[in-house]
PDB file of C-alpha atoms and ligand atoms in Angstrom:
ATOM      1  CA  MET A   1       0.000   0.000   0.000  1.00 81.00           C
ATOM      2  CA  PRO A   2       1.359   3.476  -0.844  1.00 90.00           C
ATOM      3  CA  LYS A   3       2.622   5.423   2.151  1.00 91.00           C
ATOM      4  CA  ARG A   4       2.084   9.048   2.993  1.00 93.00           C
ATOM      5  CA  LYS A   5       4.558  11.032   5.053  1.00 92.00           C
ATOM      6  CA  PHE A   6       3.508  13.641   7.580  1.00 89.00           C
ATOM      7  CA  GLY A   7       5.115  15.308  10.561  1.00 91.00           C
ATOM      8  CA  ILE A   8       3.612  15.068  14.022  1.00 90.00           C
ATOM      9  CA  SER A   9       4.670  16.362  17.428  1.00 95.00           C
ATOM     10  CA  VAL A  10       4.485  14.257  20.571  1.00 94.00           C
ATOM     11  CA  GLU A  11       5.778  14.671  24.108  1.00 97.00           C
ATOM     12  CA  ARG A  12       9.512  14.011  24.321  1.00 97.00           C
ATOM     13  CA  GLU A  13       9.064  11.225  26.886  1.00 97.00           C
ATOM     14  CA  LEU A  14       6.567   9.425  24.664  1.00 96.00           C
ATOM     15  CA  ALA A  15       8.873   9.738  21.646  1.00 96.00           C
ATOM     16  CA  GLU A  16      11.798   8.326  23.634  1.00 97.00           C
ATOM     17  CA  GLU A  17       9.727   5.389  24.837  1.00 97.00           C
ATOM     18  CA  LEU A  18       8.620   4.743  21.265  1.00 96.00           C
ATOM     19  CA  ASP A  19      12.230   4.821  20.018  1.00 96.00           C
ATOM     20  CA  GLY A  20      13.241   2.433  22.808  1.00 97.00           C
ATOM     21  CA  LEU A  21      10.479   0.000  21.914  1.00 97.00           C
ATOM     22  CA  ALA A  22      11.300   0.175  18.189  1.00 97.00           C
ATOM     23  CA  ALA A  23      14.950  -0.601  18.983  1.00 97.00           C
ATOM     24  CA  ARG A  24      14.028  -3.512  21.282  1.00 97.00           C
ATOM     25  CA  LEU A  25      11.678  -5.023  18.714  1.00 97.00           C
ATOM     26  CA  GLY A  26      13.999  -4.265  15.806  1.00 97.00           C
ATOM     27  CA  VAL A  27      11.308  -2.500  13.787  1.00 97.00           C
ATOM     28  CA  GLU A  28      10.925   0.970  12.321  1.00 95.00           C
ATOM     29  CA  ARG A  29       9.283   3.624  14.467  1.00 95.00           C
ATOM     30  CA  SER A  30       6.788   4.255  11.648  1.00 94.00           C
ATOM     31  CA  ALA A  31       5.660   0.611  11.768  1.00 95.00           C
ATOM     32  CA  LEU A  32       4.816   0.947  15.461  1.00 96.00           C
ATOM     33  CA  VAL A  33       2.955   4.211  14.976  1.00 95.00           C
ATOM     34  CA  GLU A  34       1.049   2.671  12.073  1.00 96.00           C
ATOM     35  CA  ARG A  35       0.050  -0.334  14.223  1.00 95.00           C
ATOM     36  CA  ALA A  36      -1.125   1.908  17.097  1.00 95.00           C
ATOM     37  CA  LEU A  37      -3.128   4.074  14.678  1.00 95.00           C
ATOM     38  CA  ARG A  38      -4.820   1.035  13.145  1.00 95.00           C
ATOM     39  CA  GLU A  39      -5.876  -0.194  16.580  1.00 91.00           C
ATOM     40  CA  MET A  40      -7.212   3.206  17.613  1.00 92.00           C
ATOM     41  CA  LEU A  41      -9.152   3.723  14.378  1.00 94.00           C
ATOM     42  CA  LYS A  42     -10.580   0.194  14.519  1.00 90.00           C
ATOM     43  CA  GLU A  43     -11.770   0.874  18.066  1.00 86.00           C
ATOM     44  CA  HIS A  44     -13.322   4.149  16.970  1.00 88.00           C
ATOM     45  CA  ARG A  45     -15.135   2.519  14.024  1.00 90.00           C
ATOM     46  CA  HIS A  46     -16.384  -0.197  16.390  1.00 89.00           C
ATOM     47  CA  SER A  47     -17.980   2.264  18.811  1.00 86.00           C
ATOM     48  CA  ALA A  48     -19.380   4.580  16.104  1.00 90.00           C
ATOM     49  CA  GLU A  49     -22.256   2.338  15.001  1.00 91.00           C
ATOM     50  CA  GLU A  50     -24.913   0.637  17.131  1.00 95.00           C
ATOM     51  CA  HIS A  51     -24.721  -3.152  16.759  1.00 96.00           C
ATOM     52  CA  ASP A  52     -25.196  -6.430  18.577  1.00 97.00           C
ATOM     53  CA  CYS A  53     -21.931  -6.708  20.474  1.00 97.00           C
ATOM     54  CA  ARG A  54     -19.958  -9.129  22.598  1.00 97.00           C
ATOM     55  CA  ALA A  55     -17.160  -7.824  24.787  1.00 96.00           C
ATOM     56  CA  LEU A  56     -15.062  -8.417  27.864  1.00 97.00           C
ATOM     57  CA  ILE A  57     -14.917  -5.832  30.615  1.00 97.00           C
ATOM     58  CA  VAL A  58     -12.224  -6.319  33.227  1.00 97.00           C
ATOM     59  CA  LEU A  59     -12.804  -4.317  36.375  1.00 97.00           C
ATOM     60  CA  SER A  60     -10.140  -4.060  39.038  1.00 97.00           C
ATOM     61  CA  CYS A  61     -10.968  -2.225  42.293  1.00 96.00           C
ATOM     62  CA  GLN A  62      -9.047  -1.516  45.475  1.00 95.00           C
ATOM     63  CA  GLU A  63     -10.350  -3.237  48.571  1.00 89.00           C
ATOM     64  CA  GLY A  64     -13.313  -1.314  49.965  1.00 89.00           C
ATOM     65  CA  LYS A  65     -13.968   0.472  46.652  1.00 91.00           C
ATOM     66  CA  GLU A  66     -15.746  -2.455  45.060  1.00 88.00           C
ATOM     67  CA  VAL A  67     -18.759  -1.661  42.875  1.00 89.00           C
ATOM     68  CA  SER A  68     -21.605  -3.992  42.114  1.00 88.00           C
ATOM     69  CA  VAL A  69     -22.322  -4.369  38.437  1.00 89.00           C
ATOM     70  CA  VAL A  70     -25.845  -3.614  37.278  1.00 87.00           C
ATOM     71  CA  ALA A  71     -26.261  -4.440  33.604  1.00 89.00           C
ATOM     72  CA  GLU A  72     -29.920  -4.146  32.687  1.00 90.00           C
ATOM     73  CA  GLY A  73     -30.823  -5.508  29.272  1.00 94.00           C
ATOM     74  CA  LEU A  74     -27.434  -7.173  28.785  1.00 97.00           C
ATOM     75  CA  SER A  75     -26.433 -10.794  29.135  1.00 97.00           C
ATOM     76  CA  VAL A  76     -23.544 -11.047  31.623  1.00 96.00           C
ATOM     77  CA  THR A  77     -21.307 -13.948  32.627  1.00 97.00           C
ATOM     78  CA  GLN A  78     -19.057 -13.055  35.523  1.00 96.00           C
ATOM     79  CA  LEU A  79     -15.841 -14.121  37.265  1.00 96.00           C
ATOM     80  CA  HIS A  80     -15.063 -12.507  40.596  1.00 95.00           C
ATOM     81  CA  GLU A  81     -11.899 -12.844  42.658  1.00 96.00           C
ATOM     82  CA  HIS A  82     -10.425 -11.206  45.746  1.00 95.00           C
ATOM     83  CA  ARG A  83      -6.679 -11.305  46.194  1.00 93.00           C
ATOM     84  CA  GLU A  84      -3.917  -9.173  47.713  1.00 91.00           C
ATOM     85  CA  GLY A  85      -6.164  -6.253  48.586  1.00 91.00           C
ATOM     86  CA  SER A  86      -7.979  -5.991  45.302  1.00 94.00           C
ATOM     87  CA  CYS A  87     -11.198  -7.175  43.739  1.00 95.00           C
ATOM     88  CA  VAL A  88     -11.144  -8.272  40.103  1.00 96.00           C
ATOM     89  CA  GLN A  89     -14.298  -8.869  38.113  1.00 96.00           C
ATOM     90  CA  VAL A  90     -14.264 -10.203  34.561  1.00 97.00           C
ATOM     91  CA  LEU A  91     -17.523  -9.662  32.720  1.00 97.00           C
ATOM     92  CA  LEU A  92     -18.425 -11.296  29.427  1.00 98.00           C
ATOM     93  CA  VAL A  93     -21.234  -9.082  28.154  1.00 98.00           C
ATOM     94  CA  SER A  94     -23.492  -9.475  25.125  1.00 98.00           C
ATOM     95  CA  GLY A  95     -26.144  -7.152  23.772  1.00 97.00           C
ATOM     96  CA  SER A  96     -26.537  -3.617  22.495  1.00 96.00           C
ATOM     97  CA  SER A  97     -23.160  -1.981  21.857  1.00 95.00           C
ATOM     98  CA  SER A  98     -24.314   1.363  23.266  1.00 94.00           C
ATOM     99  CA  LYS A  99     -25.537  -0.303  26.488  1.00 95.00           C
ATOM    100  CA  ILE A 100     -22.233  -2.150  26.838  1.00 95.00           C
ATOM    101  CA  TYR A 101     -20.319   1.049  26.262  1.00 92.00           C
ATOM    102  CA  SER A 102     -22.316   3.012  28.833  1.00 93.00           C
ATOM    103  CA  LEU A 103     -21.825   0.189  31.361  1.00 95.00           C
ATOM    104  CA  PHE A 104     -18.084   0.338  30.670  1.00 95.00           C
ATOM    105  CA  SER A 105     -18.014   4.146  31.008  1.00 93.00           C
ATOM    106  CA  SER A 106     -19.770   4.091  34.374  1.00 94.00           C
ATOM    107  CA  LEU A 107     -17.418   1.373  35.680  1.00 95.00           C
ATOM    108  CA  ALA A 108     -14.351   3.220  34.365  1.00 94.00           C
ATOM    109  CA  GLN A 109     -15.388   6.323  36.311  1.00 95.00           C
ATOM    110  CA  ALA A 110     -15.823   4.507  39.637  1.00 94.00           C
ATOM    111  CA  GLU A 111     -13.377   5.806  42.234  1.00 95.00           C
ATOM    112  CA  GLY A 112     -10.588   3.379  43.112  1.00 95.00           C
ATOM    113  CA  CYS A 113     -11.329   1.174  40.108  1.00 96.00           C
ATOM    114  CA  GLU A 114      -9.760   0.618  36.724  1.00 96.00           C
ATOM    115  CA  ALA A 115     -11.723  -0.817  33.827  1.00 96.00           C
ATOM    116  CA  LYS A 116     -10.552  -2.333  30.539  1.00 96.00           C
ATOM    117  CA  TYR A 117     -12.709  -3.068  27.547  1.00 92.00           C
ATOM    118  CA  VAL A 118     -12.037  -5.601  24.798  1.00 92.00           C
ATOM    119  CA  ALA A 119     -14.491  -6.101  21.939  1.00 92.00           C
ATOM    120  CA  LEU A 120     -14.549  -9.748  20.890  1.00 93.00           C
ATOM    121  CA  HIS A 121     -15.121  -9.284  17.171  1.00 90.00           C
TER     122      HIS A 121
HETATM  123 ZN1   ZN B   1     -19.074  -4.771  19.094  1.00 62.08          ZN
HETATM  124 ZN1   ZN B   2     -15.195  -8.220  44.874  1.00 62.08          ZN
END
């Protein structure tokens, strides 16, 4: 595929980390940036259109900050583990993509918790 060159500016620290990673992996910096862009754009396309979705949400909360997951209108299969002062919940959710995304957003905003989202298609 033909390539197009363009200049971008990023924080120095980020650029140095990118150069370090490119050196460790033995690939061109451009190849890494291209891969990251593809992932980001794919994610954006995925969330842009309402569809029947299946995704994993991984929620990790500090002890005492645990939230209970309420997922109305979605099918949810759940794993739940407590270990070393943290609570981890893995949710396999199916249903409306906008409902899944709003569930993820509310979990990601919970204090003392971190949430990750992985679409499974
Ligand atoms: Zn989806
Ligand atoms: Zn828990």
